[in-house]
PDB file of C-alpha atoms in Angstrom:
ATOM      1  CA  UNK G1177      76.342  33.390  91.418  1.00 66.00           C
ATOM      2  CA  UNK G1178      79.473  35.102  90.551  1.00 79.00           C
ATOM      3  CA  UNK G1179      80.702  32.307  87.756  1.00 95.00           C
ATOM      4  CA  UNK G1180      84.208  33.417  87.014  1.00 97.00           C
ATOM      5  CA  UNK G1181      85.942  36.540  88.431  1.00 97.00           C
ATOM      6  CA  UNK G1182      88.909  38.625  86.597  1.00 97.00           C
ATOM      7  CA  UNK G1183      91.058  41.088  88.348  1.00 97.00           C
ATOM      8  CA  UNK G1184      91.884  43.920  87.350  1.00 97.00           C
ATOM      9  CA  UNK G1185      89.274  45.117  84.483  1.00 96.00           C
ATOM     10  CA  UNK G1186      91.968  47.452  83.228  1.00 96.00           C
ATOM     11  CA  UNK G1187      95.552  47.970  83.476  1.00 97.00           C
ATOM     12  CA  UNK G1188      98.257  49.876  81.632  1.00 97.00           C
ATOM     13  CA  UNK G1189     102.085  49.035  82.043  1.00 97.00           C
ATOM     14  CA  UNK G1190     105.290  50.029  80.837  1.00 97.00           C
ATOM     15  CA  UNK G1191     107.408  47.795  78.504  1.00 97.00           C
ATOM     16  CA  UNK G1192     109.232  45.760  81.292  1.00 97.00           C
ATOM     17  CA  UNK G1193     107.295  45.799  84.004  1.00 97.00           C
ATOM     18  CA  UNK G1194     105.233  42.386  85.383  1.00 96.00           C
ATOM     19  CA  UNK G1195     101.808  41.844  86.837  1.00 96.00           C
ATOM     20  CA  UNK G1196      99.331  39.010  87.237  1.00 98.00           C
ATOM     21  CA  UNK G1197      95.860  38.565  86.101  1.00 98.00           C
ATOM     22  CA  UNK G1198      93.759  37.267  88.603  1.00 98.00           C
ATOM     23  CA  UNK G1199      91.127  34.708  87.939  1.00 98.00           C
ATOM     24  CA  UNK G1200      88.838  32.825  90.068  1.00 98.00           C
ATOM     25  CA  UNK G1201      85.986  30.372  89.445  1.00 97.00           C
ATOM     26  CA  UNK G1202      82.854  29.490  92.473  1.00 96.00           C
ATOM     27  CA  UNK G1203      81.667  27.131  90.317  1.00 95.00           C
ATOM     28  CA  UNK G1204      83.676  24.118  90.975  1.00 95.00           C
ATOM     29  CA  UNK G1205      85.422  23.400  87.095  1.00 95.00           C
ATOM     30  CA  UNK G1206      87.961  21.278  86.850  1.00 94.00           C
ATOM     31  CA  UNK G1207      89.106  22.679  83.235  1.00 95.00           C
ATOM     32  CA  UNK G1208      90.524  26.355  83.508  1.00 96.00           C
ATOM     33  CA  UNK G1209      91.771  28.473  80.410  1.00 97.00           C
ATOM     34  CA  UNK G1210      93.372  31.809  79.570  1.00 98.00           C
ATOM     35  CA  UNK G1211      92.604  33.764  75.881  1.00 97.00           C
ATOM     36  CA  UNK G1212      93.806  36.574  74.268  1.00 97.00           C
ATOM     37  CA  UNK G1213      91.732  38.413  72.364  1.00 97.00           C
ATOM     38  CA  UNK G1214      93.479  41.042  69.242  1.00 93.00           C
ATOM     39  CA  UNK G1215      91.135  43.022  67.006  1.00 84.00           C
ATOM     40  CA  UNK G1216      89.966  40.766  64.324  1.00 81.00           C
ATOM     41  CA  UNK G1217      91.868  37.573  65.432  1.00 84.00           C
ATOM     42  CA  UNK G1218      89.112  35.610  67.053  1.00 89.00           C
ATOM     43  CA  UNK G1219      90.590  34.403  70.674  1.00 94.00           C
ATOM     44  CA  UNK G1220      94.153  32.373  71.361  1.00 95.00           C
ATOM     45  CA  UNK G1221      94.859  30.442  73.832  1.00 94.00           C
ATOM     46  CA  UNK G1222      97.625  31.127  76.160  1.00 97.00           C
ATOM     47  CA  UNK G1223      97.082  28.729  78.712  1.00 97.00           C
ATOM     48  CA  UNK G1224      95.018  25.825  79.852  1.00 95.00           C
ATOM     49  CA  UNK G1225      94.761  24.180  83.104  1.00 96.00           C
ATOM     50  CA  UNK G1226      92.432  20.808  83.570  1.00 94.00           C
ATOM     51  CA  UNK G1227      92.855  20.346  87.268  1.00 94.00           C
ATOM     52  CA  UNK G1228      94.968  21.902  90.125  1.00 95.00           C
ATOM     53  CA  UNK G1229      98.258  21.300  89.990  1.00 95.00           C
ATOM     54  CA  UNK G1230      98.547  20.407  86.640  1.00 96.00           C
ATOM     55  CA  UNK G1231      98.562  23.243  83.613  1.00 97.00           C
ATOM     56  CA  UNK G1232      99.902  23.188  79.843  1.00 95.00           C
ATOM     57  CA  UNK G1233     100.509  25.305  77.058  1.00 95.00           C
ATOM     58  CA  UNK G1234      98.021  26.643  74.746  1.00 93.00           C
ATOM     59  CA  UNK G1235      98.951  28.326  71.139  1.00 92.00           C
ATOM     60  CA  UNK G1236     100.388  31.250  72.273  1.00 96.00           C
ATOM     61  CA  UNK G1237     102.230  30.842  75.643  1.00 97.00           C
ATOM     62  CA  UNK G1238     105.564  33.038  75.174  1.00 96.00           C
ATOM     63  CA  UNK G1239     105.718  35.932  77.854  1.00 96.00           C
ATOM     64  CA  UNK G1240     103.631  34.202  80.053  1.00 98.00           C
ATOM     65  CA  UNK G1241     103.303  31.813  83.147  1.00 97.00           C
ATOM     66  CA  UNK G1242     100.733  30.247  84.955  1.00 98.00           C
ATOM     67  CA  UNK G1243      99.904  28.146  88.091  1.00 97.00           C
ATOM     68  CA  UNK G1244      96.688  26.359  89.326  1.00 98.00           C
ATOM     69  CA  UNK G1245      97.397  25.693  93.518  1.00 97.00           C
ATOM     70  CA  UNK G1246      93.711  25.410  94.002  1.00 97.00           C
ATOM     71  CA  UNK G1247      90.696  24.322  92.116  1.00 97.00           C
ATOM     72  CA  UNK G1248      89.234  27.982  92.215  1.00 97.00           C
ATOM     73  CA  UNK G1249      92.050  30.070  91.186  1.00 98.00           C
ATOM     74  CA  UNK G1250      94.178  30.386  87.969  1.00 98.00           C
ATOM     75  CA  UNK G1251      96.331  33.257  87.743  1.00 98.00           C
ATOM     76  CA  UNK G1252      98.344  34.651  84.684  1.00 98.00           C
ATOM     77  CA  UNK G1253     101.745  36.199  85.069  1.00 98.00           C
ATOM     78  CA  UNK G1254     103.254  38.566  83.027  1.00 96.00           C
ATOM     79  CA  UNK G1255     107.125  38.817  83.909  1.00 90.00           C
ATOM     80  CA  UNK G1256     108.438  41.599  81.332  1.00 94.00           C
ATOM     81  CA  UNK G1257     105.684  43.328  79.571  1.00 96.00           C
ATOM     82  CA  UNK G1258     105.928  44.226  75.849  1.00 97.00           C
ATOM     83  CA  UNK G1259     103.599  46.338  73.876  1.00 96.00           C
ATOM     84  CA  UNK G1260     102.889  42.873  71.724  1.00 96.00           C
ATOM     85  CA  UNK G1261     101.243  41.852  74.718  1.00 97.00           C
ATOM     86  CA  UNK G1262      97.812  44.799  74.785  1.00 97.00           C
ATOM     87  CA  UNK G1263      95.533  42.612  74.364  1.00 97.00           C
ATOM     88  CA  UNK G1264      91.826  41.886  75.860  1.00 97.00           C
ATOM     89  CA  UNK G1265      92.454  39.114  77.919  1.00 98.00           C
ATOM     90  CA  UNK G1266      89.893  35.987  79.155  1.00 98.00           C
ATOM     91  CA  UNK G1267      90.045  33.792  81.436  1.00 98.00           C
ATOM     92  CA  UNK G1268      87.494  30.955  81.375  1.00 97.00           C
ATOM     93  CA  UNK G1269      86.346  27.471  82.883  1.00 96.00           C
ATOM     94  CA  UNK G1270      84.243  24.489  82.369  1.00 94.00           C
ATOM     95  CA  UNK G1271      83.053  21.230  84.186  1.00 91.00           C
ATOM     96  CA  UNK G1272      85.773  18.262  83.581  1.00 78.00           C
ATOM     97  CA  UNK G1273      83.975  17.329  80.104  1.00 78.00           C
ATOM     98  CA  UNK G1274      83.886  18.171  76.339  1.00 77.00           C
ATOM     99  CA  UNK G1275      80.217  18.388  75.628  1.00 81.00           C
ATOM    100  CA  UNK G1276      80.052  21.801  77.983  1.00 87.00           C
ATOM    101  CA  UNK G1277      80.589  25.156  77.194  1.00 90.00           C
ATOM    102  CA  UNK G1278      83.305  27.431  78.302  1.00 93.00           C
ATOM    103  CA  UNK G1279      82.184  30.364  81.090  1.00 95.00           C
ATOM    104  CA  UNK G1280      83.892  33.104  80.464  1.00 97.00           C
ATOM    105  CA  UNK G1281      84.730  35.961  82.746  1.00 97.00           C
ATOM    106  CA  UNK G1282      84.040  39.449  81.901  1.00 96.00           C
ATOM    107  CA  UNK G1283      87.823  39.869  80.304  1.00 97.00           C
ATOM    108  CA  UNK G1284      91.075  42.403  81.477  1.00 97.00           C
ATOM    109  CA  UNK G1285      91.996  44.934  78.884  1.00 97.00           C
ATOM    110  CA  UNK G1286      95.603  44.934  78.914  1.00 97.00           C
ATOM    111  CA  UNK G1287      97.940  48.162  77.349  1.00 97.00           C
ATOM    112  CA  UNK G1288     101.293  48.223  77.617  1.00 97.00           C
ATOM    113  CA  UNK G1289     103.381  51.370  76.591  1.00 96.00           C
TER     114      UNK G1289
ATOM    115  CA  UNK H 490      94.782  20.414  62.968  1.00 63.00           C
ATOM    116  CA  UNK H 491      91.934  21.401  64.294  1.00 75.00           C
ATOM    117  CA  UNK H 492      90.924  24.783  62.359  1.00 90.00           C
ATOM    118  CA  UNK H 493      87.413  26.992  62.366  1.00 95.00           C
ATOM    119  CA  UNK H 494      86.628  29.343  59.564  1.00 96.00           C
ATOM    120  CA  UNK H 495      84.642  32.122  59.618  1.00 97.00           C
ATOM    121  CA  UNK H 496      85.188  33.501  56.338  1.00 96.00           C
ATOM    122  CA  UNK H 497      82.699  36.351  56.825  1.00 97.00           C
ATOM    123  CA  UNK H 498      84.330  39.200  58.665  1.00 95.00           C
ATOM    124  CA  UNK H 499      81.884  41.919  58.162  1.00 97.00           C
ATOM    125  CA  UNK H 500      78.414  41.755  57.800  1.00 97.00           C
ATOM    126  CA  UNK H 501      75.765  44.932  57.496  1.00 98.00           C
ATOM    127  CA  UNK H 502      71.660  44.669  56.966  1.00 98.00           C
ATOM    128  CA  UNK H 503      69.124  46.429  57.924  1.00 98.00           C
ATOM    129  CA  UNK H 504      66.745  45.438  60.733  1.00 97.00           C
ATOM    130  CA  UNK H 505      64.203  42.955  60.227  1.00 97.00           C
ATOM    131  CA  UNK H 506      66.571  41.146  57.197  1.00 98.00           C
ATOM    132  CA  UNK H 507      67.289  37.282  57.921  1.00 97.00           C
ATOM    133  CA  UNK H 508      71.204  37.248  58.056  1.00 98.00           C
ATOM    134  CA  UNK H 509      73.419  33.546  57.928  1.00 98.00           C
ATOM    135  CA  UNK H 510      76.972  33.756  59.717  1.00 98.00           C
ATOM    136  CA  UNK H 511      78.741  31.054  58.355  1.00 98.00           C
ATOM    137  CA  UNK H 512      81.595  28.414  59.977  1.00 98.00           C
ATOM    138  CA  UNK H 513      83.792  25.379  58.667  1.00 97.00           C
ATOM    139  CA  UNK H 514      85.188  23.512  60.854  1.00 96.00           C
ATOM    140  CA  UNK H 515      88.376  21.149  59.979  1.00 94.00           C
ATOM    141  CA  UNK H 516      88.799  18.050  62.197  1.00 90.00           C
ATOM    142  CA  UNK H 517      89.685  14.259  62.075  1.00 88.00           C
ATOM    143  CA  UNK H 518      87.735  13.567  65.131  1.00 87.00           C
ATOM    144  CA  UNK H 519      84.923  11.650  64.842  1.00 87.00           C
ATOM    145  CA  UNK H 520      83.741  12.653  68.077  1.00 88.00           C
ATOM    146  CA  UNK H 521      83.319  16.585  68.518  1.00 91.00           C
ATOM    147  CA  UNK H 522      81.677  19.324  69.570  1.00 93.00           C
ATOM    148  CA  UNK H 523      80.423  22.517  67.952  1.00 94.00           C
ATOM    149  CA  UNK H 524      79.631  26.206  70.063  1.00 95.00           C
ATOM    150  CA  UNK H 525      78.494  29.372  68.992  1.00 97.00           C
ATOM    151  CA  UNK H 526      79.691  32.796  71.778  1.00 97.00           C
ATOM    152  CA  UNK H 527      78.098  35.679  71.025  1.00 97.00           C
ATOM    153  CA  UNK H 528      80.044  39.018  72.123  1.00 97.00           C
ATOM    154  CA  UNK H 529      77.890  42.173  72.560  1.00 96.00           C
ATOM    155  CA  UNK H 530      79.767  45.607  72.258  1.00 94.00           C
ATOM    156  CA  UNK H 531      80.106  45.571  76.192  1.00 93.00           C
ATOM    157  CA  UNK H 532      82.222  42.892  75.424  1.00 93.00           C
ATOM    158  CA  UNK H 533      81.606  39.763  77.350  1.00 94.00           C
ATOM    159  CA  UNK H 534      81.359  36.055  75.548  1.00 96.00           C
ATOM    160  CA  UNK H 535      78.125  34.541  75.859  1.00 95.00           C
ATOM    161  CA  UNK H 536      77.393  30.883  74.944  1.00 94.00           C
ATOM    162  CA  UNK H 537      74.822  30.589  72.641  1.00 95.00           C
ATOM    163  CA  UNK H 538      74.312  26.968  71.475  1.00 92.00           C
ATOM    164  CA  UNK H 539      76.398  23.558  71.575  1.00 91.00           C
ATOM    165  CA  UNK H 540      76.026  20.767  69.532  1.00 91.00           C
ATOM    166  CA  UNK H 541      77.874  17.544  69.425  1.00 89.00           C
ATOM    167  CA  UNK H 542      78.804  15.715  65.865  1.00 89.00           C
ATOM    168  CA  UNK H 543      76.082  12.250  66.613  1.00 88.00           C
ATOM    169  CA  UNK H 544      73.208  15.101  66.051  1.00 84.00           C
ATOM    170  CA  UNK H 545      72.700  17.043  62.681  1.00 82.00           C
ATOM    171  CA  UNK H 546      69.326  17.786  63.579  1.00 81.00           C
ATOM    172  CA  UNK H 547      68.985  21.523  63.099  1.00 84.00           C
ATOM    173  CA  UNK H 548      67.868  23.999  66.629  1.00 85.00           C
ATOM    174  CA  UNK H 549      65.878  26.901  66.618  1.00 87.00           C
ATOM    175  CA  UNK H 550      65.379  29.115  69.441  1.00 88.00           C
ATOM    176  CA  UNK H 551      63.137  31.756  68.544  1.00 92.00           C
ATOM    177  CA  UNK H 552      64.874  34.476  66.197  1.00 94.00           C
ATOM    178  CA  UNK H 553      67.882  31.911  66.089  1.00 95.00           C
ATOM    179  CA  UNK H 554      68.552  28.582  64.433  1.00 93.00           C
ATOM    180  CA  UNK H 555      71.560  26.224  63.050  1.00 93.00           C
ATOM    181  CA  UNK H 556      71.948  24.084  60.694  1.00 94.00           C
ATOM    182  CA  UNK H 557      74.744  21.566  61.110  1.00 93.00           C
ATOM    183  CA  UNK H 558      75.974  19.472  58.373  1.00 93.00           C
ATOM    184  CA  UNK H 559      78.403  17.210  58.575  1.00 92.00           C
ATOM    185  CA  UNK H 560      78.747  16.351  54.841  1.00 92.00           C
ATOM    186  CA  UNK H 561      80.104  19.839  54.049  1.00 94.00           C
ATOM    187  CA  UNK H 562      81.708  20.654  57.991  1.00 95.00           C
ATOM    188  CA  UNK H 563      79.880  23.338  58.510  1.00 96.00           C
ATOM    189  CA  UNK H 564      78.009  24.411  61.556  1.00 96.00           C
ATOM    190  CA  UNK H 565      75.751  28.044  60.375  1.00 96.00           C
ATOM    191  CA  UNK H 566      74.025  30.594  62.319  1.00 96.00           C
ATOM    192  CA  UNK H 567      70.993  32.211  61.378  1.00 96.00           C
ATOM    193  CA  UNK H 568      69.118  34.743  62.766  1.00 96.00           C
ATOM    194  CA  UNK H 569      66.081  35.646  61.538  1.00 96.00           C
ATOM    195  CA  UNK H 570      64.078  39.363  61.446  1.00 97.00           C
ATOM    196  CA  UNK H 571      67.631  40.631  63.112  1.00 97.00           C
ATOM    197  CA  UNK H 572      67.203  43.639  65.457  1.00 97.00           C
ATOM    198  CA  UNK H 573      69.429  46.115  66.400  1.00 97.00           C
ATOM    199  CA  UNK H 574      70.024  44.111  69.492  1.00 96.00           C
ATOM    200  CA  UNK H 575      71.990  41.353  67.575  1.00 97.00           C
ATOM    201  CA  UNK H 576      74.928  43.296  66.733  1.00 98.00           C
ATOM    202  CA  UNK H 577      77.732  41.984  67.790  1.00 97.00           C
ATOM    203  CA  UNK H 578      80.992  39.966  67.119  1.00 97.00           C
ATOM    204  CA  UNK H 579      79.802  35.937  66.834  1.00 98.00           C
ATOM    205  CA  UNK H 580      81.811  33.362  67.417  1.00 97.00           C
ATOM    206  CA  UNK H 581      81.856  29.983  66.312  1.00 97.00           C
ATOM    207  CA  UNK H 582      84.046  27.461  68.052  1.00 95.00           C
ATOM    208  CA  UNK H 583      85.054  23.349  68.764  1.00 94.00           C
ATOM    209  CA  UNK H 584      86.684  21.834  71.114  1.00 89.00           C
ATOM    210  CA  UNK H 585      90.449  21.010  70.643  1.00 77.00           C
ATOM    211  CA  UNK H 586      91.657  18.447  73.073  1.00 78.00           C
ATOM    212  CA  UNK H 587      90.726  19.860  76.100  1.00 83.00           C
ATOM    213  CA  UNK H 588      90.188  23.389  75.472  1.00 83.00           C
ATOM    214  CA  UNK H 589      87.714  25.332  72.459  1.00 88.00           C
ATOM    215  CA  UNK H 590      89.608  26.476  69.395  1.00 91.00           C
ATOM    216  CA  UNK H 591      87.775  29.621  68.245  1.00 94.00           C
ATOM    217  CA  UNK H 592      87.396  31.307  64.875  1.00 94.00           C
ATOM    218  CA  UNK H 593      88.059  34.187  63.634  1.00 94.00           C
ATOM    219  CA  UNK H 594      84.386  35.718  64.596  1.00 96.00           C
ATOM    220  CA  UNK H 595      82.089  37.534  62.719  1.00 97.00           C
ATOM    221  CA  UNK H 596      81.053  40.978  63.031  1.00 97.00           C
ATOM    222  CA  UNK H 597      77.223  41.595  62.373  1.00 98.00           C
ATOM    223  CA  UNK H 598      75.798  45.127  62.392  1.00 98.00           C
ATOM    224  CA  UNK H 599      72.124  45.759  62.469  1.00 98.00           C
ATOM    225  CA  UNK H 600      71.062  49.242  61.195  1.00 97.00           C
ATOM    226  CA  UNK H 601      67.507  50.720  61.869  1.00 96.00           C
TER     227      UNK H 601
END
């Protein structure tokens, strides 16, 4: 089972430049998420999404957009990339409920320069 | 707010020592739940345990156990005889609305 998928693994950009982290679930979630993770500050969210077509805000969602046109599939877009923004990044899902655990995938390592 | 404290940022034994990673959780739910991710130095998140706030019995699960009290918000970790093998960053985390609200982590290091 490939649980959830994130595209690319690495990536390093210059300050202004744009890109999207891809993400991609097989497992059928309703509830989709994006985290940042900074050295010794736990994870943030960015943004969440709890079914397709319908996404909101997280605690740190400047410099970035989402969309959800599809159950599977919850990309993250990056329009003007500044160093603030190397991070470790983690995109994650879960069934439609709050007793279940987040599945996380295996996280995008993000430097901008 | 919802807030989770892991107020241990660094911890260091030696193998085969019992360690206790410790969270507080802040909420006015009385309906919540409780996870612990553990991240190995490869780096992925893996889920541990859940527990929801209608159970305070404690788990264990071999090496591992929790004890979650309600009375004093807290929701510990301990491993016990810790092996190399458990070093790592641990997370502790509760759900916030609709998504998980994470600490801070701890990192545990397990010398031989």
């Amino acid at each position: 089972n490939a649980g959830v998928t994130q595209t690319p693994k690495f990536r390093i950009l210059k300050i202004g430049q744009s890109m999207t982290l891809q993400c991609t679930q097989d497992m059928n979630h309703n509830y989709m998420y994006w985290y940042r993770q900074d050295p010794g500050m736990g994870l943030k969210l960015i943004y969440y999404s709890v079914g397709a077509g319908i996404t909101d805000k997280g605690e740190v969602p400047n410099g970035y957009n989402v969309s959800r046109s599809t159950t599977e599939d919850f990309p993250l877009r990056l329009e003007l990339a500044a160093p603030s923004q190397t991070s470790v990044y983690f995109c994650a899902s879960r069934p439609g409920t709050m007793n279940t655990e987040a599945f996380f995938g295996q996280g995008t390592r993000l430097t901008v320069v | 707010a919802q807030k989770v404290t892991q107020a241990q940022t660094e911890i260091s034994v030696v193998e085969k020592e019992d360690v206790t990673l410790d969270c507080v959780y802040e909420t006015r739910d009385t309906t919540y739940y409780l996870f612990w991710y553990k991240q190995p130095p490869s780096g992925e998140l893996v889920f541990l345990i859940r527990r929801n706030s209608f159970d305070e019995q404690n788990e264990i699960s071999g090496r591992y156990s929790w004890n979650f009290q309600k009375s004093t918000s807290s929701f510990n970790f301990t491993i016990t005889a810790s092996q190399v093998v458990d070093s790592a960053v641990y997370f502790c985390a509760q759900n916030s609305g609709y998504a998980l609200n994470f600490g801070k982590g701890t990192s545990l290091l397990v010398t031989p």
